[in-house]
Tab-separated table of N, CA and C in Angstrom:
chain	number	residue	atom	x	y	z
A	1	UNK	N	0.846	-1.169	0.000
A	1	UNK	CA	0.000	0.000	0.000
A	1	UNK	C	0.893	1.234	0.000
A	2	UNK	N	0.561	2.219	-0.826
A	2	UNK	CA	1.353	3.437	-0.901
A	2	UNK	C	1.216	4.226	0.389
A	3	UNK	N	2.219	5.054	0.647
A	3	UNK	CA	2.261	5.812	1.899
A	3	UNK	C	1.018	6.668	2.092
A	4	UNK	N	0.569	7.395	1.052
A	4	UNK	CA	-0.609	8.249	1.217
A	4	UNK	C	-1.864	7.421	1.458
A	5	UNK	N	-1.911	6.214	0.906
A	5	UNK	CA	-3.047	5.334	1.170
A	5	UNK	C	-3.030	4.876	2.621
A	6	UNK	N	-1.833	4.618	3.146
A	6	UNK	CA	-1.724	4.212	4.550
A	6	UNK	C	-2.168	5.344	5.465
A	7	UNK	N	-1.765	6.570	5.141
A	7	UNK	CA	-2.159	7.724	5.956
A	7	UNK	C	-3.671	7.900	5.897
A	8	UNK	N	-4.257	7.804	4.710
A	8	UNK	CA	-5.700	7.942	4.567
A	8	UNK	C	-6.433	6.841	5.325
A	9	UNK	N	-5.950	5.610	5.225
A	9	UNK	CA	-6.575	4.499	5.960
A	9	UNK	C	-6.454	4.719	7.461
A	10	UNK	N	-5.313	5.192	7.921
A	10	UNK	CA	-5.123	5.436	9.359
A	10	UNK	C	-6.058	6.538	9.851
A	11	UNK	N	-6.203	7.597	9.067
A	11	UNK	CA	-7.122	8.667	9.456
A	11	UNK	C	-8.558	8.166	9.509
A	12	UNK	N	-8.943	7.347	8.531
A	12	UNK	CA	-10.290	6.792	8.524
A	12	UNK	C	-10.516	5.912	9.749
A	13	UNK	N	-9.524	5.143	10.110
A	13	UNK	CA	-9.634	4.291	11.299
A	13	UNK	C	-9.807	5.144	12.548
A	14	UNK	N	-9.022	6.216	12.659
A	14	UNK	CA	-9.152	7.096	13.835
A	14	UNK	C	-10.563	7.639	13.947
A	15	UNK	N	-11.117	8.099	12.831
A	15	UNK	CA	-12.486	8.610	12.837
A	15	UNK	C	-13.453	7.513	13.250
A	16	UNK	N	-13.293	6.323	12.665
A	16	UNK	CA	-14.208	5.221	12.967
A	16	UNK	C	-14.100	4.786	14.424
A	17	UNK	N	-12.886	4.718	14.974
A	17	UNK	CA	-12.709	4.305	16.366
A	17	UNK	C	-13.367	5.321	17.291
A	18	UNK	N	-13.211	6.610	16.995
A	18	UNK	CA	-13.871	7.629	17.808
A	18	UNK	C	-15.380	7.487	17.726
A	19	UNK	N	-15.885	7.140	16.564
A	19	UNK	CA	-17.322	6.958	16.412
A	19	UNK	C	-17.805	5.736	17.181
A	20	UNK	N	-16.998	4.682	17.184
A	20	UNK	CA	-17.363	3.488	17.959
A	20	UNK	C	-17.483	3.865	19.433
A	21	UNK	N	-16.533	4.627	19.920
A	21	UNK	CA	-16.574	5.033	21.324
A	21	UNK	C	-17.820	5.856	21.604
A	22	UNK	N	-18.188	6.712	20.668
A	22	UNK	CA	-19.374	7.539	20.840
A	22	UNK	C	-20.663	6.755	20.803
A	23	UNK	N	-20.657	5.604	20.178
A	23	UNK	CA	-21.875	4.799	20.097
A	23	UNK	C	-22.284	4.239	21.445
A	24	UNK	N	-21.362	4.115	22.367
A	24	UNK	CA	-21.722	3.545	23.660
A	24	UNK	C	-22.358	4.579	24.571
A	25	UNK	N	-22.252	5.846	24.215
A	25	UNK	CA	-22.871	6.889	25.024
A	25	UNK	C	-24.299	7.118	24.566
A	26	UNK	N	-25.098	7.724	25.416
A	26	UNK	CA	-26.449	8.065	25.015
A	26	UNK	C	-27.462	7.690	26.062
A	27	UNK	N	-28.733	7.894	25.732
A	27	UNK	CA	-29.810	7.675	26.677
A	27	UNK	C	-30.338	6.253	26.664
A	28	UNK	N	-29.974	5.470	25.677
A	28	UNK	CA	-30.498	4.114	25.560
A	28	UNK	C	-29.883	3.185	26.586
A	29	UNK	N	-30.387	1.960	26.648
A	29	UNK	CA	-29.839	1.000	27.597
A	29	UNK	C	-28.387	0.671	27.252
A	30	UNK	N	-27.589	0.474	28.290
A	30	UNK	CA	-26.177	0.142	28.077
A	30	UNK	C	-26.060	-1.273	27.530
A	31	UNK	N	-25.114	-1.459	26.627
A	31	UNK	CA	-24.861	-2.795	26.091
A	31	UNK	C	-24.026	-3.562	27.087
A	32	UNK	N	-24.221	-4.870	27.174
A	32	UNK	CA	-23.336	-5.668	28.034
A	32	UNK	C	-21.898	-5.504	27.564
A	33	UNK	N	-20.944	-5.589	28.483
A	33	UNK	CA	-19.543	-5.364	28.134
A	33	UNK	C	-19.021	-6.344	27.103
A	34	UNK	N	-19.574	-7.561	27.064
A	34	UNK	CA	-19.074	-8.545	26.112
A	34	UNK	C	-19.745	-8.403	24.746
A	35	UNK	N	-20.684	-7.485	24.625
A	35	UNK	CA	-21.380	-7.269	23.363
A	35	UNK	C	-20.580	-6.280	22.513
A	36	UNK	N	-20.050	-6.748	21.400
A	36	UNK	CA	-19.217	-5.917	20.540
A	36	UNK	C	-20.055	-4.898	19.764
A	37	UNK	N	-19.425	-3.785	19.436
A	37	UNK	CA	-20.042	-2.825	18.526
A	37	UNK	C	-20.074	-3.479	17.153
A	38	UNK	N	-21.213	-3.378	16.490
A	38	UNK	CA	-21.373	-4.016	15.178
A	38	UNK	C	-21.342	-2.934	14.102
A	39	UNK	N	-20.468	-3.115	13.121
A	39	UNK	CA	-20.250	-2.117	12.077
A	39	UNK	C	-20.419	-2.761	10.707
A	40	UNK	N	-21.236	-2.122	9.855
A	40	UNK	CA	-21.419	-2.577	8.471
A	40	UNK	C	-20.901	-1.504	7.527
A	41	UNK	N	-20.332	-1.934	6.420
A	41	UNK	CA	-19.782	-1.018	5.419
A	41	UNK	C	-20.381	-1.387	4.069
A	42	UNK	N	-21.061	-0.436	3.447
A	42	UNK	CA	-21.700	-0.639	2.139
A	42	UNK	C	-20.874	0.113	1.103
A	43	UNK	N	-20.402	-0.619	0.080
A	43	UNK	CA	-19.528	-0.027	-0.934
A	43	UNK	C	-20.122	-0.197	-2.328
A	44	UNK	N	-19.948	0.812	-3.143
A	44	UNK	CA	-20.408	0.730	-4.529
A	44	UNK	C	-19.460	-0.114	-5.376
A	45	UNK	N	-18.205	-0.167	-4.985
A	45	UNK	CA	-17.211	-0.888	-5.773
A	45	UNK	C	-16.661	-2.099	-5.050
A	46	UNK	N	-15.497	-2.528	-5.520
A	46	UNK	CA	-14.850	-3.733	-5.008
A	46	UNK	C	-13.723	-3.382	-4.048
A	47	UNK	N	-13.533	-4.221	-3.023
A	47	UNK	CA	-12.428	-3.995	-2.098
A	47	UNK	C	-11.079	-4.250	-2.756
A	48	UNK	N	-11.070	-4.803	-3.941
A	48	UNK	CA	-9.803	-5.075	-4.625
A	48	UNK	C	-9.413	-3.953	-5.590
A	49	UNK	N	-10.092	-2.792	-5.521
A	49	UNK	CA	-9.802	-1.707	-6.467
A	49	UNK	C	-8.496	-0.979	-6.179
A	50	UNK	N	-7.867	-1.277	-5.033
A	50	UNK	CA	-6.618	-0.639	-4.616
A	50	UNK	C	-6.761	0.882	-4.542
A	51	UNK	N	-7.944	1.344	-4.192
A	51	UNK	CA	-8.210	2.769	-4.108
A	51	UNK	C	-9.234	3.021	-3.005
A	52	UNK	N	-10.289	3.720	-3.344
A	52	UNK	CA	-11.318	4.173	-2.406
A	52	UNK	C	-11.902	3.023	-1.585
A	53	UNK	N	-12.401	2.008	-2.228
A	53	UNK	CA	-13.029	0.892	-1.522
A	53	UNK	C	-12.004	0.087	-0.723
A	54	UNK	N	-10.861	-0.134	-1.311
A	54	UNK	CA	-9.791	-0.872	-0.626
A	54	UNK	C	-9.387	-0.171	0.666
A	55	UNK	N	-9.184	1.144	0.585
A	55	UNK	CA	-8.785	1.889	1.777
A	55	UNK	C	-9.871	1.866	2.845
A	56	UNK	N	-11.120	1.999	2.430
A	56	UNK	CA	-12.215	1.903	3.387
A	56	UNK	C	-12.261	0.537	4.044
A	57	UNK	N	-12.041	-0.496	3.264
A	57	UNK	CA	-12.026	-1.857	3.787
A	57	UNK	C	-10.884	-2.041	4.784
A	58	UNK	N	-9.722	-1.466	4.483
A	58	UNK	CA	-8.588	-1.562	5.414
A	58	UNK	C	-8.937	-0.887	6.738
A	59	UNK	N	-9.629	0.245	6.670
A	59	UNK	CA	-10.090	0.909	7.890
A	59	UNK	C	-11.065	0.041	8.658
A	60	UNK	N	-11.954	-0.618	7.947
A	60	UNK	CA	-12.922	-1.518	8.580
A	60	UNK	C	-12.203	-2.670	9.282
A	61	UNK	N	-11.177	-3.225	8.641
A	61	UNK	CA	-10.411	-4.317	9.246
A	61	UNK	C	-9.695	-3.842	10.519
A	62	UNK	N	-9.224	-2.619	10.525
A	62	UNK	CA	-8.597	-2.081	11.730
A	62	UNK	C	-9.624	-1.909	12.846
A	63	UNK	N	-10.864	-1.585	12.481
A	63	UNK	CA	-11.926	-1.511	13.483
A	63	UNK	C	-12.163	-2.895	14.084
A	64	UNK	N	-12.082	-3.913	13.246
A	64	UNK	CA	-12.231	-5.279	13.734
A	64	UNK	C	-11.118	-5.615	14.731
A	65	UNK	N	-9.886	-5.219	14.398
A	65	UNK	CA	-8.764	-5.446	15.308
A	65	UNK	C	-8.960	-4.728	16.640
A	66	UNK	N	-9.701	-3.600	16.593
A	66	UNK	CA	-9.980	-2.840	17.818
A	66	UNK	C	-11.149	-3.430	18.602
A	67	UNK	N	-11.761	-4.498	18.080
A	67	UNK	CA	-12.802	-5.186	18.822
A	67	UNK	C	-14.197	-5.140	18.238
A	68	UNK	N	-14.381	-4.485	17.107
A	68	UNK	CA	-15.711	-4.398	16.505
A	68	UNK	C	-16.044	-5.676	15.741
A	69	UNK	N	-17.329	-5.972	15.690
A	69	UNK	CA	-17.853	-7.059	14.851
A	69	UNK	C	-18.218	-6.402	13.527
A	70	UNK	N	-17.573	-6.826	12.445
A	70	UNK	CA	-17.744	-6.121	11.163
A	70	UNK	C	-18.367	-7.012	10.092
A	71	UNK	N	-18.947	-6.334	9.110
A	71	UNK	CA	-19.365	-6.979	7.877
A	71	UNK	C	-19.300	-5.925	6.780
A	72	UNK	N	-19.285	-6.373	5.550
A	72	UNK	CA	-19.274	-5.423	4.452
A	72	UNK	C	-20.026	-6.012	3.268
A	73	UNK	N	-20.439	-5.108	2.403
A	73	UNK	CA	-21.147	-5.479	1.180
A	73	UNK	C	-20.524	-4.659	0.063
A	74	UNK	N	-19.890	-5.331	-0.876
A	74	UNK	CA	-19.247	-4.623	-1.986
A	74	UNK	C	-20.066	-4.777	-3.264
A	75	UNK	N	-19.710	-3.968	-4.270
A	75	UNK	CA	-20.397	-3.990	-5.570
A	75	UNK	C	-21.907	-3.760	-5.400
A	76	UNK	N	-22.271	-2.907	-4.469
A	76	UNK	CA	-23.674	-2.656	-4.145
A	76	UNK	C	-24.273	-1.664	-5.136
A	77	UNK	N	-25.383	-2.036	-5.728
A	77	UNK	CA	-26.100	-1.122	-6.622
A	77	UNK	C	-26.635	0.046	-5.803
A	78	UNK	N	-26.448	1.241	-6.302
A	78	UNK	CA	-26.870	2.436	-5.576
A	78	UNK	C	-28.369	2.423	-5.287
A	79	UNK	N	-29.131	1.800	-6.151
A	79	UNK	CA	-30.585	1.749	-5.963
A	79	UNK	C	-30.975	0.847	-4.794
A	80	UNK	N	-30.021	0.054	-4.270
A	80	UNK	CA	-30.340	-0.860	-3.168
A	80	UNK	C	-29.781	-0.383	-1.823
A	81	UNK	N	-29.226	0.827	-1.763
A	81	UNK	CA	-28.669	1.332	-0.510
A	81	UNK	C	-29.710	1.352	0.612
A	82	UNK	N	-30.925	1.799	0.302
A	82	UNK	CA	-31.969	1.875	1.332
A	82	UNK	C	-32.242	0.485	1.902
A	83	UNK	N	-32.401	-0.504	1.031
A	83	UNK	CA	-32.652	-1.873	1.492
A	83	UNK	C	-31.486	-2.393	2.330
A	84	UNK	N	-30.268	-2.098	1.911
A	84	UNK	CA	-29.095	-2.566	2.653
A	84	UNK	C	-29.055	-1.927	4.046
A	85	UNK	N	-29.335	-0.627	4.123
A	85	UNK	CA	-29.352	0.053	5.426
A	85	UNK	C	-30.428	-0.549	6.319
A	86	UNK	N	-31.615	-0.741	5.769
A	86	UNK	CA	-32.711	-1.326	6.562
A	86	UNK	C	-32.354	-2.738	7.048
A	87	UNK	N	-31.731	-3.526	6.198
A	87	UNK	CA	-31.349	-4.886	6.576
A	87	UNK	C	-30.343	-4.869	7.726
A	88	UNK	N	-29.252	-4.101	7.579
A	88	UNK	CA	-28.232	-4.060	8.636
A	88	UNK	C	-28.794	-3.476	9.928
A	89	UNK	N	-29.587	-2.418	9.832
A	89	UNK	CA	-30.167	-1.814	11.037
A	89	UNK	C	-31.111	-2.794	11.726
A	90	UNK	N	-31.898	-3.527	10.955
A	90	UNK	CA	-32.817	-4.525	11.522
A	90	UNK	C	-32.063	-5.659	12.204
A	91	UNK	N	-30.852	-5.940	11.722
A	91	UNK	CA	-30.020	-7.003	12.306
A	91	UNK	C	-29.242	-6.512	13.528
A	92	UNK	N	-29.437	-5.244	13.903
A	92	UNK	CA	-28.813	-4.729	15.115
A	92	UNK	C	-27.450	-4.102	14.950
A	93	UNK	N	-27.065	-3.733	13.730
A	93	UNK	CA	-25.778	-3.073	13.555
A	93	UNK	C	-25.854	-1.678	14.163
A	94	UNK	N	-24.813	-1.300	14.900
A	94	UNK	CA	-24.748	-0.017	15.586
A	94	UNK	C	-24.367	1.118	14.657
A	95	UNK	N	-23.489	0.808	13.714
A	95	UNK	CA	-22.982	1.814	12.788
A	95	UNK	C	-22.974	1.241	11.386
A	96	UNK	N	-23.377	2.095	10.439
A	96	UNK	CA	-23.329	1.708	9.034
A	96	UNK	C	-22.617	2.829	8.285
A	97	UNK	N	-21.648	2.454	7.484
A	97	UNK	CA	-20.923	3.406	6.646
A	97	UNK	C	-21.286	3.136	5.195
A	98	UNK	N	-21.525	4.208	4.432
A	98	UNK	CA	-21.719	4.100	2.986
A	98	UNK	C	-20.683	5.016	2.348
A	99	UNK	N	-19.906	4.490	1.417
A	99	UNK	CA	-18.835	5.309	0.837
A	99	UNK	C	-19.270	6.030	-0.432
A	100	UNK	N	-20.555	6.268	-0.571
A	100	UNK	CA	-21.113	6.945	-1.744
A	100	UNK	C	-22.339	7.717	-1.288
A	101	UNK	N	-22.529	8.914	-1.813
A	101	UNK	CA	-23.649	9.732	-1.349
A	101	UNK	C	-24.906	9.625	-2.216
A	102	UNK	N	-24.979	8.631	-3.079
A	102	UNK	CA	-26.172	8.446	-3.914
A	102	UNK	C	-27.387	8.126	-3.047
A	103	UNK	N	-28.532	8.602	-3.448
A	103	UNK	CA	-29.805	8.326	-2.765
A	103	UNK	C	-29.796	8.734	-1.299
A	104	UNK	N	-29.007	9.740	-0.953
A	104	UNK	CA	-28.855	10.073	0.457
A	104	UNK	C	-30.155	10.523	1.123
A	105	UNK	N	-31.068	11.157	0.396
A	105	UNK	CA	-32.342	11.560	0.996
A	105	UNK	C	-33.148	10.337	1.418
A	106	UNK	N	-33.239	9.365	0.531
A	106	UNK	CA	-33.983	8.140	0.838
A	106	UNK	C	-33.283	7.319	1.921
A	107	UNK	N	-31.967	7.275	1.872
A	107	UNK	CA	-31.198	6.523	2.868
A	107	UNK	C	-31.383	7.167	4.249
A	108	UNK	N	-31.329	8.497	4.308
A	108	UNK	CA	-31.518	9.203	5.579
A	108	UNK	C	-32.931	8.991	6.115
A	109	UNK	N	-33.919	8.978	5.233
A	109	UNK	CA	-35.302	8.728	5.658
A	109	UNK	C	-35.427	7.328	6.251
A	110	UNK	N	-34.764	6.353	5.650
A	110	UNK	CA	-34.796	4.981	6.184
A	110	UNK	C	-34.109	4.912	7.539
A	111	UNK	N	-33.021	5.638	7.696
A	111	UNK	CA	-32.278	5.622	8.960
A	111	UNK	C	-33.115	6.178	10.102
A	112	UNK	N	-34.038	7.066	9.802
A	112	UNK	CA	-34.891	7.651	10.845
A	112	UNK	C	-35.723	6.581	11.553
A	113	UNK	N	-35.982	5.469	10.884
A	113	UNK	CA	-36.746	4.372	11.498
A	113	UNK	C	-35.912	3.580	12.506
A	114	UNK	N	-34.619	3.864	12.576
A	114	UNK	CA	-33.704	3.124	13.455
A	114	UNK	C	-32.876	4.126	14.270
A	115	UNK	N	-33.488	4.802	15.221
A	115	UNK	CA	-32.800	5.891	15.930
A	115	UNK	C	-31.573	5.475	16.732
A	116	UNK	N	-31.431	4.190	17.071
A	116	UNK	CA	-30.262	3.745	17.837
A	116	UNK	C	-29.064	3.412	16.956
A	117	UNK	N	-29.269	3.415	15.646
A	117	UNK	CA	-28.207	3.124	14.689
A	117	UNK	C	-27.636	4.455	14.193
A	118	UNK	N	-26.332	4.479	13.967
A	118	UNK	CA	-25.660	5.666	13.439
A	118	UNK	C	-25.233	5.374	12.004
A	119	UNK	N	-25.589	6.278	11.092
A	119	UNK	CA	-25.274	6.108	9.678
A	119	UNK	C	-24.314	7.208	9.247
A	120	UNK	N	-23.237	6.813	8.576
A	120	UNK	CA	-22.224	7.749	8.097
A	120	UNK	C	-22.144	7.627	6.580
A	121	UNK	N	-22.306	8.773	5.892
A	121	UNK	CA	-22.314	8.778	4.428
A	121	UNK	C	-21.199	9.707	3.939
A	122	UNK	N	-20.304	9.180	3.133
A	122	UNK	CA	-19.199	9.978	2.598
A	122	UNK	C	-19.698	11.048	1.642
A	123	UNK	N	-19.198	12.253	1.830
A	123	UNK	CA	-19.462	13.399	0.960
A	123	UNK	C	-20.945	13.718	0.835
A	124	UNK	N	-21.700	13.471	1.881
A	124	UNK	CA	-23.138	13.730	1.854
A	124	UNK	C	-23.443	15.136	2.348
A	125	UNK	N	-24.672	15.562	2.149
A	125	UNK	CA	-25.104	16.857	2.655
A	125	UNK	C	-26.151	16.703	3.752
A	126	UNK	N	-26.660	15.501	3.935
A	126	UNK	CA	-27.680	15.230	4.955
A	126	UNK	C	-27.056	15.092	6.328
A	127	UNK	N	-27.686	15.731	7.316
A	127	UNK	CA	-27.293	15.554	8.710
A	127	UNK	C	-28.561	15.536	9.531
A	128	UNK	N	-28.804	14.444	10.225
A	128	UNK	CA	-29.982	14.313	11.074
A	128	UNK	C	-29.532	13.813	12.445
A	129	UNK	N	-30.493	13.382	13.241
A	129	UNK	CA	-30.177	12.870	14.578
A	129	UNK	C	-29.234	11.670	14.542
A	130	UNK	N	-29.318	10.853	13.484
A	130	UNK	CA	-28.448	9.673	13.424
A	130	UNK	C	-27.799	9.477	12.055
A	131	UNK	N	-27.787	10.509	11.246
A	131	UNK	CA	-27.121	10.460	9.936
A	131	UNK	C	-26.066	11.563	9.911
A	132	UNK	N	-24.830	11.156	9.605
A	132	UNK	CA	-23.715	12.085	9.640
A	132	UNK	C	-22.936	12.051	8.332
A	133	UNK	N	-22.727	13.212	7.724
A	133	UNK	CA	-21.879	13.235	6.532
A	133	UNK	C	-20.407	13.194	6.938
A	134	UNK	N	-19.607	12.504	6.143
A	134	UNK	CA	-18.158	12.468	6.342
A	134	UNK	C	-17.521	13.244	5.195
A	135	UNK	N	-16.685	14.183	5.539
A	135	UNK	CA	-16.001	14.981	4.536
A	135	UNK	C	-14.508	14.764	4.660
A	136	UNK	N	-13.851	14.778	3.546
A	136	UNK	CA	-12.409	14.664	3.518
A	136	UNK	C	-11.862	15.950	2.925
A	137	UNK	N	-10.867	16.482	3.541
A	137	UNK	CA	-10.259	17.714	3.069
A	137	UNK	C	-9.238	17.366	1.997
A	138	UNK	N	-9.737	17.177	0.791
A	138	UNK	CA	-8.884	16.710	-0.304
A	138	UNK	C	-7.735	17.666	-0.599
A	139	UNK	N	-8.009	18.963	-0.572
A	139	UNK	CA	-6.960	19.941	-0.826
A	139	UNK	C	-5.871	19.890	0.230
A	140	UNK	N	-6.273	19.706	1.488
A	140	UNK	CA	-5.282	19.605	2.566
A	140	UNK	C	-4.455	18.332	2.435
A	141	UNK	N	-5.106	17.232	2.043
A	141	UNK	CA	-4.353	15.992	1.825
A	141	UNK	C	-3.309	16.198	0.735
A	142	UNK	N	-3.731	16.847	-0.349
A	142	UNK	CA	-2.808	17.113	-1.446
A	142	UNK	C	-1.651	17.991	-1.014
A	143	UNK	N	-1.954	18.998	-0.180
A	143	UNK	CA	-0.908	19.884	0.321
A	143	UNK	C	0.129	19.090	1.107
A	144	UNK	N	-0.336	18.218	2.004
A	144	UNK	CA	0.592	17.421	2.809
A	144	UNK	C	1.414	16.500	1.906
A	145	UNK	N	0.757	15.889	0.909
A	145	UNK	CA	1.505	15.036	-0.020
A	145	UNK	C	2.562	15.840	-0.756
A	146	UNK	N	2.208	17.048	-1.191
A	146	UNK	CA	3.173	17.907	-1.878
A	146	UNK	C	4.317	18.323	-0.973
A	147	UNK	N	3.972	18.601	0.282
A	147	UNK	CA	4.981	18.981	1.261
A	147	UNK	C	5.978	17.840	1.477
A	148	UNK	N	5.471	16.636	1.646
A	148	UNK	CA	6.328	15.473	1.844
A	148	UNK	C	7.163	15.208	0.586
A	149	UNK	N	6.511	15.271	-0.577
A	149	UNK	CA	7.246	15.045	-1.833
A	149	UNK	C	8.360	16.069	-2.001
A	150	UNK	N	8.053	17.329	-1.698
A	150	UNK	CA	9.058	18.378	-1.809
A	150	UNK	C	10.215	18.184	-0.850
A	151	UNK	N	9.909	17.690	0.336
A	151	UNK	CA	10.959	17.460	1.329
A	151	UNK	C	11.836	16.262	0.972
A	152	UNK	N	11.265	15.290	0.258
A	152	UNK	CA	12.002	14.061	-0.038
A	152	UNK	C	12.707	14.059	-1.393
A	153	UNK	N	12.336	14.984	-2.282
A	153	UNK	CA	12.919	14.956	-3.625
A	153	UNK	C	14.428	15.233	-3.584
A	154	UNK	N	15.121	14.519	-4.435
A	154	UNK	CA	16.562	14.760	-4.573
A	154	UNK	C	16.860	15.453	-5.899
A	155	UNK	N	15.823	15.697	-6.694
A	155	UNK	CA	16.010	16.315	-8.013
A	155	UNK	C	15.326	17.676	-8.116
A	156	UNK	N	14.668	18.105	-7.043
A	156	UNK	CA	13.865	19.329	-7.038
A	156	UNK	C	12.691	19.244	-8.007
A	157	UNK	N	12.264	18.023	-8.308
A	157	UNK	CA	11.103	17.803	-9.160
A	157	UNK	C	10.165	16.833	-8.448
A	158	UNK	N	8.863	17.121	-8.509
A	158	UNK	CA	7.849	16.232	-7.946
A	158	UNK	C	6.714	16.131	-8.957
A	159	UNK	N	5.873	15.142	-8.798
A	159	UNK	CA	4.749	14.971	-9.711
A	159	UNK	C	3.532	14.439	-8.989
A	160	UNK	N	2.396	14.625	-9.609
A	160	UNK	CA	1.125	14.153	-9.057
A	160	UNK	C	0.361	13.459	-10.179
A	161	UNK	N	-0.071	12.237	-9.933
A	161	UNK	CA	-0.898	11.505	-10.884
A	161	UNK	C	-2.209	11.199	-10.175
A	162	UNK	N	-3.299	11.725	-10.708
A	162	UNK	CA	-4.599	11.571	-10.056
A	162	UNK	C	-5.409	10.395	-10.529
A	163	UNK	N	-5.194	9.916	-11.710
A	163	UNK	CA	-5.918	8.736	-12.181
A	163	UNK	C	-7.242	9.032	-12.850
A	164	UNK	N	-8.119	9.773	-12.172
A	164	UNK	CA	-9.451	10.081	-12.702
A	164	UNK	C	-9.711	11.556	-12.451
A	165	UNK	N	-10.316	12.229	-13.420
A	165	UNK	CA	-10.578	13.649	-13.250
A	165	UNK	C	-11.978	13.868	-12.668
A	166	UNK	N	-12.032	13.957	-11.333
A	166	UNK	CA	-13.269	14.326	-10.658
A	166	UNK	C	-12.903	15.135	-9.421
A	167	UNK	N	-13.899	15.810	-8.836
A	167	UNK	CA	-13.642	16.855	-7.856
A	167	UNK	C	-12.639	16.488	-6.761
A	168	UNK	N	-12.773	15.370	-6.047
A	168	UNK	CA	-11.816	15.117	-4.965
A	168	UNK	C	-10.361	15.056	-5.449
A	169	UNK	N	-10.133	14.461	-6.598
A	169	UNK	CA	-8.755	14.350	-7.091
A	169	UNK	C	-8.266	15.694	-7.630
A	170	UNK	N	-9.140	16.444	-8.281
A	170	UNK	CA	-8.768	17.776	-8.760
A	170	UNK	C	-8.379	18.658	-7.564
A	171	UNK	N	-9.179	18.613	-6.510
A	171	UNK	CA	-8.906	19.407	-5.301
A	171	UNK	C	-7.593	18.971	-4.660
A	172	UNK	N	-7.349	17.668	-4.629
A	172	UNK	CA	-6.104	17.128	-4.072
A	172	UNK	C	-4.907	17.623	-4.905
A	173	UNK	N	-5.045	17.589	-6.218
A	173	UNK	CA	-3.964	18.039	-7.104
A	173	UNK	C	-3.662	19.514	-6.899
A	174	UNK	N	-4.699	20.312	-6.713
A	174	UNK	CA	-4.479	21.751	-6.462
A	174	UNK	C	-3.736	21.952	-5.149
A	175	UNK	N	-4.090	21.191	-4.127
A	175	UNK	CA	-3.383	21.272	-2.857
A	175	UNK	C	-1.931	20.850	-2.997
A	176	UNK	N	-1.700	19.792	-3.752
A	176	UNK	CA	-0.343	19.307	-3.997
A	176	UNK	C	0.489	20.397	-4.675
A	177	UNK	N	-0.123	21.025	-5.677
A	177	UNK	CA	0.582	22.077	-6.434
A	177	UNK	C	0.937	23.245	-5.540
């Protein structure tokens, strides 16, 4: 795994671990100590993409190492996100992560039926009592990558390859520059 992917995975794990800790607080009944936090991850792509889904999966595995009971669903059709959320919430999952903001209005409406479950949606605009958008500061990530590249170069030359031209990578490239 490339260094920036490791940093991104580590940051995602930190966020997820803090969220796990927050799930035990609240007005509801306390869970028995031997009852693990249950986390589901819904992905539009494959964990073998060596990119977005792979890094999210690595974060999920680190949550498992920290004691969470995990599951994931990859290659999920965006039209089935609501059904997937309802299924995991009905099965008692405490936290559900979706790495795509498609159908977020419908997904958030479904989450309202499960107030004890926490739903996290990447790059979403919805925020409710139990639905939280996750944002990544792509420009700041790019800046740090550029800073590290500049510090490590022995030729006074650095480069950035984004792979796909869409907003998060464009923003990252601008930060790098």
